[in-house]
Short mmCIF file of C-alpha atoms (C1' of nucleotides) in Angstrom, two decimals:
data_model
loop_
_atom_site.label_atom_id
_atom_site.label_comp_id
_atom_site.label_asym_id
_atom_site.label_seq_id
_atom_site.Cartn_x
_atom_site.Cartn_y
_atom_site.Cartn_z
CA MET A 45 -8.68 37.39 -10.28
CA THR A 46 -10.11 33.88 -9.92
CA ARG A 47 -10.92 32.81 -6.44
CA ILE A 48 -10.39 29.27 -5.18
CA ARG A 49 -13.78 27.57 -5.15
CA VAL A 50 -14.39 25.53 -2.01
CA LEU A 51 -17.08 23.03 -1.03
CA LEU A 52 -17.79 22.32 2.65
CA ALA A 53 -18.95 18.89 3.81
CA ASP A 54 -19.79 18.41 7.47
CA ASP A 55 -22.93 17.28 9.19
CA HIS A 56 -22.79 19.98 11.86
CA ASP A 57 -24.63 23.05 10.63
CA LEU A 58 -22.99 25.27 13.17
CA PHE A 59 -19.51 24.17 12.24
CA ARG A 60 -20.20 24.66 8.55
CA SER A 61 -21.53 28.16 9.09
CA GLY A 62 -18.51 29.05 11.15
CA VAL A 63 -16.00 27.76 8.64
CA ARG A 64 -17.89 29.37 5.79
CA ARG A 65 -17.75 32.79 7.40
CA LEU A 66 -14.13 32.26 8.27
CA LEU A 67 -13.18 31.30 4.73
CA GLU A 68 -15.17 34.07 3.14
CA SER A 69 -13.44 36.66 5.23
CA ALA A 70 -10.21 35.51 3.64
CA ALA A 71 -9.24 36.91 0.26
CA GLY A 72 -9.11 34.64 -2.77
CA LEU A 73 -11.55 32.06 -1.42
CA GLU A 74 -15.15 31.40 -2.31
CA VAL A 75 -17.47 28.83 -0.70
CA VAL A 76 -19.60 27.47 -3.53
CA GLY A 77 -21.64 24.94 -1.61
CA GLU A 78 -22.23 22.89 1.52
CA ALA A 79 -23.05 19.23 2.07
CA ARG A 80 -24.28 17.38 5.13
CA THR A 81 -23.58 13.81 4.05
CA GLY A 82 -20.94 11.95 2.11
CA GLN A 83 -23.40 11.29 -0.69
CA ASP A 84 -24.30 14.96 -0.96
CA ALA A 85 -20.64 15.86 -1.04
CA VAL A 86 -19.98 13.51 -3.95
CA ARG A 87 -22.99 14.79 -5.82
CA LEU A 88 -22.17 18.44 -5.25
CA VAL A 89 -18.55 18.01 -6.23
CA GLU A 90 -19.69 16.50 -9.50
CA GLU A 91 -22.17 19.32 -9.98
CA LEU A 92 -20.08 22.28 -8.92
CA ALA A 93 -16.60 21.02 -9.72
CA PRO A 94 -14.98 23.00 -6.89
CA ASP A 95 -11.21 23.35 -6.65
CA ILE A 96 -11.17 22.08 -3.10
CA VAL A 97 -13.55 20.07 -0.94
CA LEU A 98 -13.25 20.07 2.84
CA LEU A 99 -14.49 16.73 4.14
CA ASP A 100 -15.43 15.75 7.65
CA ILE A 101 -14.94 12.04 8.33
CA SER A 102 -17.94 11.42 10.56
CA MET A 103 -21.03 12.07 8.52
CA PRO A 104 -24.32 10.21 8.32
CA GLY A 105 -24.39 7.70 5.48
CA ALA A 106 -21.20 7.53 3.49
CA SER A 107 -18.20 8.64 5.54
CA GLY A 108 -15.84 11.37 4.43
CA ILE A 109 -13.33 8.70 3.51
CA ASP A 110 -15.83 6.93 1.30
CA ALA A 111 -16.66 10.29 -0.22
CA ALA A 112 -12.99 11.06 -0.83
CA ARG A 113 -12.51 7.75 -2.59
CA LEU A 114 -15.44 8.37 -4.86
CA ILE A 115 -14.59 11.99 -5.52
CA LYS A 116 -11.12 10.92 -6.60
CA THR A 117 -12.80 8.43 -8.90
CA THR A 118 -15.32 10.75 -10.48
CA SER A 119 -13.75 14.19 -10.06
CA PRO A 120 -10.01 13.76 -9.76
CA ARG A 121 -9.32 17.45 -10.34
CA THR A 122 -10.93 18.48 -7.07
CA GLY A 123 -8.48 18.57 -4.21
CA VAL A 124 -9.61 16.75 -1.10
CA ILE A 125 -8.78 17.99 2.38
CA MET A 126 -9.96 16.03 5.40
CA LEU A 127 -10.96 18.31 8.27
CA THR A 128 -11.72 16.17 11.26
CA VAL A 129 -11.43 15.58 14.98
CA HIS A 130 -9.93 12.14 14.42
CA ALA A 131 -6.24 12.03 15.20
CA ASP A 132 -6.15 8.24 14.84
CA GLU A 133 -3.62 6.79 12.46
CA GLU A 134 -6.15 4.46 10.87
CA PHE A 135 -8.28 7.33 9.67
CA LEU A 136 -5.26 9.23 8.49
CA PHE A 137 -3.89 6.39 6.41
CA GLU A 138 -7.29 5.45 5.09
CA ALA A 139 -7.83 9.06 4.07
CA ILE A 140 -4.53 9.21 2.25
CA LYS A 141 -5.20 5.93 0.51
CA ALA A 142 -8.60 7.28 -0.46
CA GLY A 143 -6.86 10.15 -2.20
CA ALA A 144 -6.96 13.00 0.33
CA MET A 145 -4.19 15.52 -0.26
CA GLY A 146 -4.57 17.24 3.08
CA TYR A 147 -5.42 16.13 6.59
CA LEU A 148 -6.16 18.77 9.19
CA LEU A 149 -7.53 18.49 12.68
CA LYS A 150 -10.41 20.67 13.71
CA ASP A 151 -8.30 22.44 16.28
CA ALA A 152 -6.36 24.01 13.45
CA SER A 153 -6.29 27.81 13.31
CA ALA A 154 -8.05 29.82 10.63
CA GLU A 155 -4.68 30.70 9.13
CA GLU A 156 -3.66 27.07 8.90
CA LEU A 157 -6.86 26.11 7.15
CA VAL A 158 -6.65 28.92 4.61
CA ARG A 159 -3.02 28.13 3.96
CA ALA A 160 -3.82 24.45 3.51
CA ILE A 161 -6.43 25.28 0.90
CA GLN A 162 -3.98 27.47 -1.00
CA VAL A 163 -1.21 24.89 -0.81
CA ILE A 164 -3.39 22.01 -2.00
CA TYR A 165 -4.79 24.25 -4.72
CA GLU A 166 -1.24 24.66 -5.94
CA GLY A 167 -0.95 20.91 -6.16
CA GLU A 168 1.05 20.23 -3.03
CA GLY A 169 0.01 18.08 -0.10
CA LEU A 170 -0.32 19.25 3.48
CA LEU A 171 -0.77 17.47 6.75
CA ALA A 172 -1.24 18.63 10.30
CA PRO A 173 2.19 18.51 11.97
CA THR A 174 1.36 15.61 14.28
CA MET A 175 -0.18 13.79 11.34
CA ALA A 176 2.84 14.33 9.16
CA ALA A 177 4.98 12.72 11.81
CA LYS A 178 2.80 9.63 11.77
CA VAL A 179 3.08 9.37 8.01
CA MET A 180 6.84 9.68 8.14
CA ARG A 181 7.04 6.92 10.68
CA GLU A 182 4.80 4.74 8.59
CA PHE A 183 6.93 5.40 5.54
CA ALA A 184 9.95 4.31 7.47
CA ARG A 185 8.29 1.25 8.95
CA THR A 186 7.02 -0.43 5.84
CA ARG A 187 6.93 -0.11 2.14
CA GLU A 188 3.20 -0.74 2.03
CA THR A 189 3.17 2.91 1.15
CA ARG A 190 3.34 1.94 -2.47
CA ASP A 191 -0.39 1.84 -2.03
CA LEU A 192 -0.36 5.55 -1.53
CA GLY A 193 0.99 6.01 -4.98
CA ARG A 194 -1.54 3.77 -6.61
CA ILE A 195 -3.33 5.71 -9.27
CA LEU A 196 -7.08 5.37 -9.27
CA THR A 197 -8.01 5.83 -12.89
CA PRO A 198 -11.14 8.01 -12.82
CA LEU A 199 -14.40 6.85 -14.33
CA THR A 200 -15.87 9.01 -17.07
CA HIS A 201 -19.37 10.43 -16.68
CA ARG A 202 -20.76 7.88 -19.07
CA GLU A 203 -19.09 5.08 -17.19
CA VAL A 204 -20.54 6.29 -13.92
CA GLU A 205 -23.95 6.35 -15.55
CA ILE A 206 -23.55 2.79 -16.81
CA LEU A 207 -22.32 1.62 -13.43
CA GLN A 208 -25.35 3.09 -11.70
CA HIS A 209 -27.63 1.09 -13.94
CA VAL A 210 -25.59 -2.04 -13.34
CA ALA A 211 -25.95 -1.47 -9.61
CA ALA A 212 -29.68 -1.16 -10.12
CA GLY A 213 -29.62 -4.72 -11.34
CA LEU A 214 -30.26 -4.01 -15.01
CA ALA A 215 -28.96 -6.30 -17.77
CA ASN A 216 -26.76 -4.89 -20.52
CA LYS A 217 -29.62 -5.02 -22.97
CA GLU A 218 -31.89 -3.07 -20.64
CA ILE A 219 -29.24 -0.46 -20.04
CA ALA A 220 -28.68 -0.18 -23.78
CA HIS A 221 -32.37 0.37 -24.40
CA LYS A 222 -32.65 2.87 -21.57
CA LEU A 223 -29.75 4.94 -22.88
CA SER A 224 -30.62 4.42 -26.55
CA ILE A 225 -27.27 2.93 -27.43
CA SER A 226 -26.29 -0.56 -28.56
CA GLU A 227 -25.73 -3.39 -26.15
CA ARG A 228 -22.22 -3.67 -27.53
CA THR A 229 -21.38 -0.19 -26.33
CA VAL A 230 -22.71 -0.97 -22.90
CA LYS A 231 -20.46 -4.00 -22.78
CA ASN A 232 -17.47 -1.94 -23.83
CA HIS A 233 -18.15 0.63 -21.13
CA LEU A 234 -18.63 -2.05 -18.53
CA SER A 235 -15.38 -3.72 -19.52
CA ASN A 236 -13.57 -0.43 -19.06
CA ILE A 237 -15.31 0.14 -15.73
CA MET A 238 -14.32 -3.27 -14.45
CA GLU A 239 -10.75 -2.77 -15.51
CA LYS A 240 -10.57 0.59 -13.75
CA LEU A 241 -12.12 -0.75 -10.58
CA HIS A 242 -9.96 -3.88 -10.67
CA VAL A 243 -12.95 -6.19 -10.49
CA ASN A 244 -13.97 -8.92 -12.90
CA SER A 245 -17.73 -9.19 -12.81
CA ARG A 246 -20.71 -6.89 -13.00
CA THR A 247 -21.79 -8.05 -9.56
CA GLN A 248 -18.51 -6.94 -8.03
CA ALA A 249 -18.84 -3.62 -9.81
CA ALA A 250 -22.37 -3.24 -8.46
CA VAL A 251 -21.17 -4.00 -4.95
CA TYR A 252 -18.45 -1.40 -5.36
CA ALA A 253 -20.99 1.17 -6.49
CA LEU A 254 -23.23 0.48 -3.52
CA ARG A 255 -20.45 0.54 -0.96
CA SER A 256 -18.92 3.70 -2.32
CA GLY A 257 -22.23 5.53 -2.31
CA LEU A 258 -22.40 5.93 -6.06
CA VAL A 259 -25.99 4.80 -5.76
CA PRO A 260 -28.10 5.49 -2.65
CA PRO A 261 -28.19 2.42 -0.37
CA GLU A 262 -31.91 2.94 0.20
CA GLY A 263 -32.83 2.08 -3.34
CA GLY A 264 -34.87 4.01 -5.79
CA MET B 56 -43.49 -22.50 32.82
CA THR B 57 -41.76 -21.21 29.74
CA ARG B 58 -41.34 -17.50 29.58
CA ILE B 59 -41.66 -15.51 26.38
CA ARG B 60 -38.15 -14.70 25.20
CA VAL B 61 -37.80 -11.10 24.02
CA LEU B 62 -35.04 -9.23 22.19
CA LEU B 63 -34.81 -5.44 22.41
CA ALA B 64 -33.47 -3.36 19.52
CA ASP B 65 -33.14 0.38 20.00
CA ASP B 66 -30.18 2.70 19.71
CA HIS B 67 -31.00 4.60 22.89
CA ASP B 68 -29.35 2.89 25.82
CA LEU B 69 -31.57 4.62 28.31
CA PHE B 70 -34.75 3.57 26.56
CA ARG B 71 -33.58 -0.01 26.31
CA SER B 72 -32.73 -0.17 30.00
CA GLY B 73 -36.10 1.24 30.90
CA VAL B 74 -38.04 -1.18 28.74
CA ARG B 75 -35.94 -4.07 29.93
CA ARG B 76 -36.67 -3.36 33.57
CA LEU B 77 -40.31 -2.82 32.76
CA LEU B 78 -40.61 -6.12 30.91
CA GLU B 79 -38.71 -8.08 33.51
CA SER B 80 -41.01 -6.89 36.23
CA ALA B 81 -43.83 -8.54 34.32
CA ALA B 82 -44.42 -12.25 34.78
CA GLY B 83 -43.87 -14.63 31.91
CA LEU B 84 -41.37 -12.44 30.06
CA GLU B 85 -37.64 -12.69 29.70
CA VAL B 86 -35.33 -10.26 27.92
CA VAL B 87 -32.66 -12.40 26.27
CA GLY B 88 -30.69 -9.71 24.53
CA GLU B 89 -30.33 -6.14 23.33
CA ALA B 90 -29.23 -4.64 20.03
CA ARG B 91 -28.26 -1.11 19.09
CA THR B 92 -28.42 -1.37 15.30
CA GLY B 93 -30.53 -3.12 12.71
CA GLN B 94 -27.62 -5.36 11.79
CA ASP B 95 -27.08 -6.38 15.40
CA ALA B 96 -30.77 -7.11 15.74
CA VAL B 97 -30.74 -9.43 12.75
CA ARG B 98 -27.62 -11.17 13.98
CA LEU B 99 -28.91 -11.61 17.52
CA VAL B 100 -32.28 -12.87 16.38
CA GLU B 101 -30.51 -15.53 14.35
CA GLU B 102 -28.30 -16.39 17.29
CA LEU B 103 -30.82 -16.31 20.11
CA ALA B 104 -34.00 -17.19 18.26
CA PRO B 105 -36.22 -15.14 20.56
CA ASP B 106 -40.00 -15.43 20.43
CA ILE B 107 -40.43 -11.70 20.00
CA VAL B 108 -38.21 -8.87 18.87
CA LEU B 109 -39.05 -5.26 19.67
CA LEU B 110 -37.67 -3.05 16.91
CA ASP B 111 -37.17 0.67 16.87
CA ILE B 112 -37.37 2.16 13.38
CA SER B 113 -34.67 4.82 13.68
CA MET B 114 -31.40 3.06 14.27
CA PRO B 115 -27.93 3.69 12.89
CA GLY B 116 -27.18 1.55 9.87
CA ALA B 117 -30.02 -0.71 8.82
CA SER B 118 -33.38 0.67 9.93
CA GLY B 119 -35.82 -1.33 11.99
CA ILE B 120 -37.87 -1.86 8.86
CA ASP B 121 -34.89 -3.29 7.01
CA ALA B 122 -34.21 -5.45 10.02
CA ALA B 123 -37.81 -6.65 10.13
CA ARG B 124 -37.68 -7.61 6.47
CA LEU B 125 -34.52 -9.60 6.96
CA ILE B 126 -35.64 -11.21 10.18
CA LYS B 127 -38.78 -12.39 8.44
CA THR B 128 -36.53 -13.79 5.74
CA THR B 129 -34.07 -15.61 7.94
CA SER B 130 -36.01 -16.23 11.16
CA PRO B 131 -39.70 -16.28 10.31
CA ARG B 132 -40.70 -17.78 13.64
CA THR B 133 -39.70 -14.71 15.60
CA GLY B 134 -42.57 -12.26 16.00
CA VAL B 135 -41.72 -8.69 15.08
CA ILE B 136 -43.17 -5.73 16.94
CA MET B 137 -42.25 -2.22 15.88
CA LEU B 138 -41.94 0.12 18.85
CA THR B 139 -41.40 3.61 17.55
CA VAL B 140 -42.16 7.30 17.78
CA HIS B 141 -43.19 7.40 14.12
CA ALA B 142 -46.94 7.74 13.68
CA ASP B 143 -46.56 8.30 9.92
CA GLU B 144 -48.54 6.06 7.65
CA GLU B 145 -45.59 5.38 5.40
CA PHE B 146 -43.61 3.80 8.21
CA LEU B 147 -46.62 1.86 9.36
CA PHE B 148 -47.36 0.36 5.96
CA GLU B 149 -43.71 -0.30 5.24
CA ALA B 150 -43.41 -2.07 8.57
CA ILE B 151 -46.43 -4.24 7.84
CA LYS B 152 -45.14 -5.06 4.40
CA ALA B 153 -41.80 -5.91 5.96
CA GLY B 154 -43.55 -8.48 8.08
CA ALA B 155 -44.12 -6.73 11.42
CA MET B 156 -47.04 -8.23 13.33
CA GLY B 157 -47.36 -5.38 15.80
CA TYR B 158 -46.89 -1.63 15.62
CA LEU B 159 -46.85 0.33 18.84
CA LEU B 160 -46.00 3.93 19.54
CA LYS B 161 -43.53 4.74 22.27
CA ASP B 162 -46.17 6.55 24.25
CA ALA B 163 -47.85 3.22 24.86
CA SER B 164 -48.29 2.15 28.48
CA ALA B 165 -46.38 -0.68 30.06
CA GLU B 166 -49.57 -2.75 30.12
CA GLU B 167 -50.15 -2.23 26.41
CA LEU B 168 -46.63 -3.31 25.56
CA VAL B 169 -46.77 -6.45 27.67
CA ARG B 170 -50.17 -7.31 26.27
CA ALA B 171 -48.90 -6.78 22.72
CA ILE B 172 -46.03 -9.18 23.31
CA GLN B 173 -48.40 -11.82 24.66
CA VAL B 174 -50.86 -11.36 21.82
CA ILE B 175 -48.26 -11.55 19.10
CA TYR B 176 -46.70 -14.54 20.85
CA GLU B 177 -50.08 -16.25 20.50
CA GLY B 178 -49.89 -15.56 16.79
CA GLU B 179 -52.28 -12.65 16.55
CA GLY B 180 -51.46 -9.18 15.28
CA LEU B 181 -51.80 -5.99 17.23
CA LEU B 182 -51.66 -2.34 16.31
CA ALA B 183 -51.84 0.86 18.28
CA PRO B 184 -55.45 2.10 18.07
CA THR B 185 -54.66 5.13 15.90
CA MET B 186 -52.51 2.91 13.70
CA ALA B 187 -55.27 0.35 13.32
CA ALA B 188 -57.57 3.06 12.06
CA LYS B 189 -55.08 4.01 9.36
CA VAL B 190 -54.82 0.42 8.24
CA MET B 191 -58.59 0.07 8.07
CA ARG B 192 -58.85 3.18 5.97
CA GLU B 193 -56.13 1.95 3.69
CA PHE B 194 -57.89 -1.39 3.33
CA ALA B 195 -61.01 0.42 2.33
CA ARG B 196 -59.27 2.81 -0.04
CA THR B 197 -57.40 0.41 -2.23
CA ARG B 198 -56.83 -3.21 -2.81
CA GLU B 199 -53.11 -2.74 -2.88
CA THR B 200 -53.43 -4.47 0.43
CA ARG B 201 -52.89 -7.72 -1.34
CA ASP B 202 -49.29 -6.79 -0.75
CA LEU B 203 -49.84 -7.16 2.95
CA GLY B 204 -50.76 -10.77 2.41
CA ARG B 205 -47.80 -11.47 0.27
CA ILE B 206 -45.89 -14.28 1.80
CA LEU B 207 -42.18 -13.72 2.05
CA THR B 208 -40.84 -17.20 1.68
CA PRO B 209 -37.92 -17.39 4.08
CA LEU B 210 -34.45 -18.24 2.89
CA THR B 211 -32.85 -21.33 4.35
CA HIS B 212 -29.52 -21.07 6.16
CA ARG B 213 -27.72 -22.52 3.19
CA GLU B 214 -29.38 -20.07 0.86
CA VAL B 215 -28.36 -17.17 3.06
CA GLU B 216 -24.82 -18.48 3.01
CA ILE B 217 -24.83 -18.71 -0.79
CA LEU B 218 -26.31 -15.25 -1.10
CA GLN B 219 -23.60 -13.78 1.08
CA HIS B 220 -20.96 -15.18 -1.22
CA VAL B 221 -22.81 -13.89 -4.25
CA ALA B 222 -22.86 -10.45 -2.64
CA ALA B 223 -19.12 -10.74 -2.09
CA GLY B 224 -18.80 -10.91 -5.86
CA LEU B 225 -17.83 -14.55 -6.12
CA ALA B 226 -18.65 -16.64 -9.19
CA ASN B 227 -20.67 -19.84 -8.85
CA LYS B 228 -17.58 -21.94 -9.36
CA GLU B 229 -15.72 -20.09 -6.63
CA ILE B 230 -18.62 -20.46 -4.22
CA ALA B 231 -18.81 -24.16 -5.03
CA HIS B 232 -15.13 -24.61 -4.31
CA LYS B 233 -15.31 -22.60 -1.11
CA LEU B 234 -18.23 -24.65 0.21
CA SER B 235 -16.96 -27.94 -1.18
CA ILE B 236 -20.09 -28.61 -3.20
CA SER B 237 -20.68 -28.80 -6.94
CA GLU B 238 -21.27 -25.73 -9.05
CA ARG B 239 -24.60 -27.22 -10.05
CA THR B 240 -25.80 -27.14 -6.46
CA VAL B 241 -24.76 -23.53 -6.14
CA LYS B 242 -26.77 -22.72 -9.24
CA ASN B 243 -29.79 -24.52 -7.89
CA HIS B 244 -29.58 -22.65 -4.59
CA LEU B 245 -29.17 -19.37 -6.39
CA SER B 246 -32.16 -20.09 -8.58
CA ASN B 247 -34.26 -20.72 -5.49
CA ILE B 248 -32.92 -17.58 -3.85
CA MET B 249 -33.78 -15.45 -6.86
CA GLU B 250 -37.26 -16.89 -7.03
CA LYS B 251 -37.85 -16.17 -3.35
CA LEU B 252 -36.54 -12.64 -3.62
CA HIS B 253 -38.42 -12.02 -6.84
CA VAL B 254 -35.31 -10.96 -8.71
CA ASN B 255 -33.84 -12.41 -11.87
CA SER B 256 -30.11 -11.95 -11.73
CA ARG B 257 -27.31 -12.57 -9.28
CA THR B 258 -26.51 -8.86 -9.33
CA GLN B 259 -29.99 -7.96 -8.19
CA ALA B 260 -29.74 -10.59 -5.47
CA ALA B 261 -26.41 -9.13 -4.37
CA VAL B 262 -27.91 -5.65 -4.25
CA TYR B 263 -30.77 -6.98 -2.16
CA ALA B 264 -28.33 -8.59 0.24
CA LEU B 265 -26.36 -5.39 0.63
CA ARG B 266 -29.38 -3.17 1.10
CA SER B 267 -31.00 -5.50 3.59
CA GLY B 268 -27.87 -5.71 5.68
CA LEU B 269 -27.33 -9.41 5.06
CA VAL B 270 -23.73 -8.51 4.43
CA PRO B 271 -22.03 -5.56 6.14
CA PRO B 272 -21.93 -2.50 3.84
CA GLU B 273 -18.33 -1.83 4.85
CA GLY B 274 -17.02 -4.89 3.19
CA GLY B 275 -14.86 -7.64 4.55
"C1'" DG C 297 -44.42 -45.50 8.27
"C1'" DC C 298 -45.17 -41.51 5.67
"C1'" DC C 299 -44.80 -36.81 4.28
"C1'" DA C 300 -42.45 -32.42 3.91
"C1'" DC C 301 -38.44 -30.28 3.06
"C1'" DA C 302 -33.44 -28.98 2.92
"C1'" DA C 303 -29.35 -30.17 0.58
"C1'" DT C 304 -27.08 -32.44 -2.80
"C1'" DC C 305 -26.18 -33.54 -7.96
"C1'" DG C 306 -27.00 -34.44 -12.96
"C1'" DG C 307 -28.33 -33.33 -18.08
"C1'" DC C 308 -29.89 -30.16 -21.58
"C1'" DC C 309 -30.21 -25.75 -23.60
"C1'" DG C 310 -30.74 -20.95 -24.71
"C1'" DT C 311 -29.13 -16.42 -23.02
"C1'" DT C 312 -25.93 -13.40 -21.11
"C1'" DC C 313 -21.56 -11.98 -20.09
"C1'" DG C 314 -17.04 -10.44 -20.90
"C1'" DG C 315 -12.47 -10.52 -23.46
"C1'" DC C 316 -10.03 -9.39 -27.74
"C1'" DC C 317 -9.76 -7.02 -31.85
"C1'" DT C 318 -10.70 -3.20 -35.06
"C1'" DA C 319 -13.05 1.09 -36.47
"C1'" DT C 320 -15.47 5.70 -36.92
"C1'" DC C 321 -16.56 10.29 -35.20
"C1'" DG C 322 -16.17 14.53 -32.62
"C1'" DG C 323 -13.88 17.52 -29.26
"C1'" DC C 324 -9.77 19.52 -27.28
"C1'" DG C 325 -4.94 20.68 -26.65
"C1'" DC C 326 -0.51 21.64 -28.62
"C1'" DG D 62 -3.01 19.84 -38.64
"C1'" DC D 63 -2.03 16.06 -35.71
"C1'" DG D 64 -2.66 13.37 -31.78
"C1'" DC D 65 -5.14 11.99 -27.69
"C1'" DC D 66 -9.30 10.36 -25.90
"C1'" DG D 67 -14.27 9.50 -24.94
"C1'" DA D 68 -18.36 7.58 -27.02
"C1'" DT D 69 -20.14 4.88 -30.33
"C1'" DA D 70 -20.34 0.14 -32.76
"C1'" DG D 71 -19.31 -4.37 -34.87
"C1'" DG D 72 -17.41 -9.44 -35.20
"C1'" DC D 73 -15.85 -13.49 -32.95
"C1'" DC D 74 -15.78 -16.67 -29.23
"C1'" DG D 75 -15.44 -19.12 -24.91
"C1'" DA D 76 -17.13 -18.98 -20.34
"C1'" DA D 77 -20.65 -18.05 -17.12
"C1'" DC D 78 -25.29 -17.80 -16.08
"C1'" DG D 79 -29.94 -19.34 -15.33
"C1'" DG D 80 -34.26 -22.07 -16.51
"C1'" DC D 81 -36.33 -26.65 -17.00
"C1'" DC D 82 -36.44 -31.22 -16.09
"C1'" DG D 83 -35.63 -35.18 -12.71
"C1'" DA D 84 -33.25 -37.71 -8.77
"C1'" DT D 85 -31.19 -39.13 -4.14
"C1'" DT D 86 -30.22 -38.63 0.78
"C1'" DG D 87 -31.16 -37.33 5.47
"C1'" DT D 88 -33.85 -35.16 9.05
"C1'" DG D 89 -37.90 -34.01 11.59
"C1'" DG D 90 -42.92 -33.96 12.40
"C1'" DC D 91 -47.30 -36.32 12.61
#
DNA sequence: GCCACAATCGGCCGTTCGGCCTATCGGCGC
DNA sequence: GCGCCGATAGGCCGAACGGCCGATTGTGGC
């Protein structure tokens, strides 16, 4: 039978090792990789295409929430579960808006975690009980929750590639030359990118790419 | 008499407190502020206009080197001294290129630090002895050192303001309207900015602003 | 008073961008 | 096979961008 492929993202080595062992002792699960930063997580999800990624929120560089947002943009098929110490509502709502389908606190039991992975793998959502209560209250309080249903149209691989070059400051013509395609095609891709990201200039798209960690903030 | 006004930037509270007490026990020095991140350092330098800023390299967010680069861009009159544990050549050369006038290791004595501040305040440069040797060797090895002499023309306040709006993704017309000036003036400013930053598009300028911490990476 | 410089604005002009439209080709699912 | 979709490409066109000139005003230093 096929096992659920899981990626772990947390900057604490010890915690990762523990969770890995814990998950691997469960049947039907397989840990296919580990990441220490948000950027690594995004990269590895793209590379390994796991079924589920467990994201810590506090990581050096891009946060787990940033990572979730980008993963939902580039790899929408991977289910995102936040696994964090943060019980704050702000993080919870941000995580949901970023596309997380599960939100568990780190004091969860091994059984709860495994069950969450299975449930999200089946396409359902799952929240820690206290967290669920918060969401319900928020639902009742305001209808801002339409945001939660907003669909983030994912970027294709080619579009991501174009966007990275845009964020490097290249002109359409330079990108075209670099990728050996016509400038017209670059423009078409960029138009699609801007529409998907709801921005209306290459500069805004570049800023989005930088903020979301699509390109390393250090440059290179 | 006027005392030399010093700003401390280091993410270790304990270290800052220690250095502060140490500097204040010396005559002719005054610690006017403390920063925990590169961004804070840049902001406080702009606000307080100290004579000298002591920068750690490893700080959360923008590194001390990023901070140095930006401080030299926005507040060229403030002398920058790196105070760090890093004895690596790369950091040293990067710091010099970023505009640091002094580079001291954290194992320096109190006397050395105070003397460095006075020397740099007088307009001279000062390096830790082992660091100076590296620089000499590098001078001898290659003439890349022309880079060290490269003058980073500082941006004016207005230019910084324009650049921030560019990095927010605004069009020239929008910036003009927001600042109640003509679009032509915005273009002129932006042209000057791009020349100073050695870039040739607004997108590259925006990327520079984001990377250097001129605008917060979180957005807003 | 003079000089340097920041900030403001204008004209002119070529380049780049970005929207709108259509179109071909290849893969993949039903 | 047919349809959907991603990648490729072209034409057309108006708007935005960015370089090159020059010019005025005010402020601050010498």
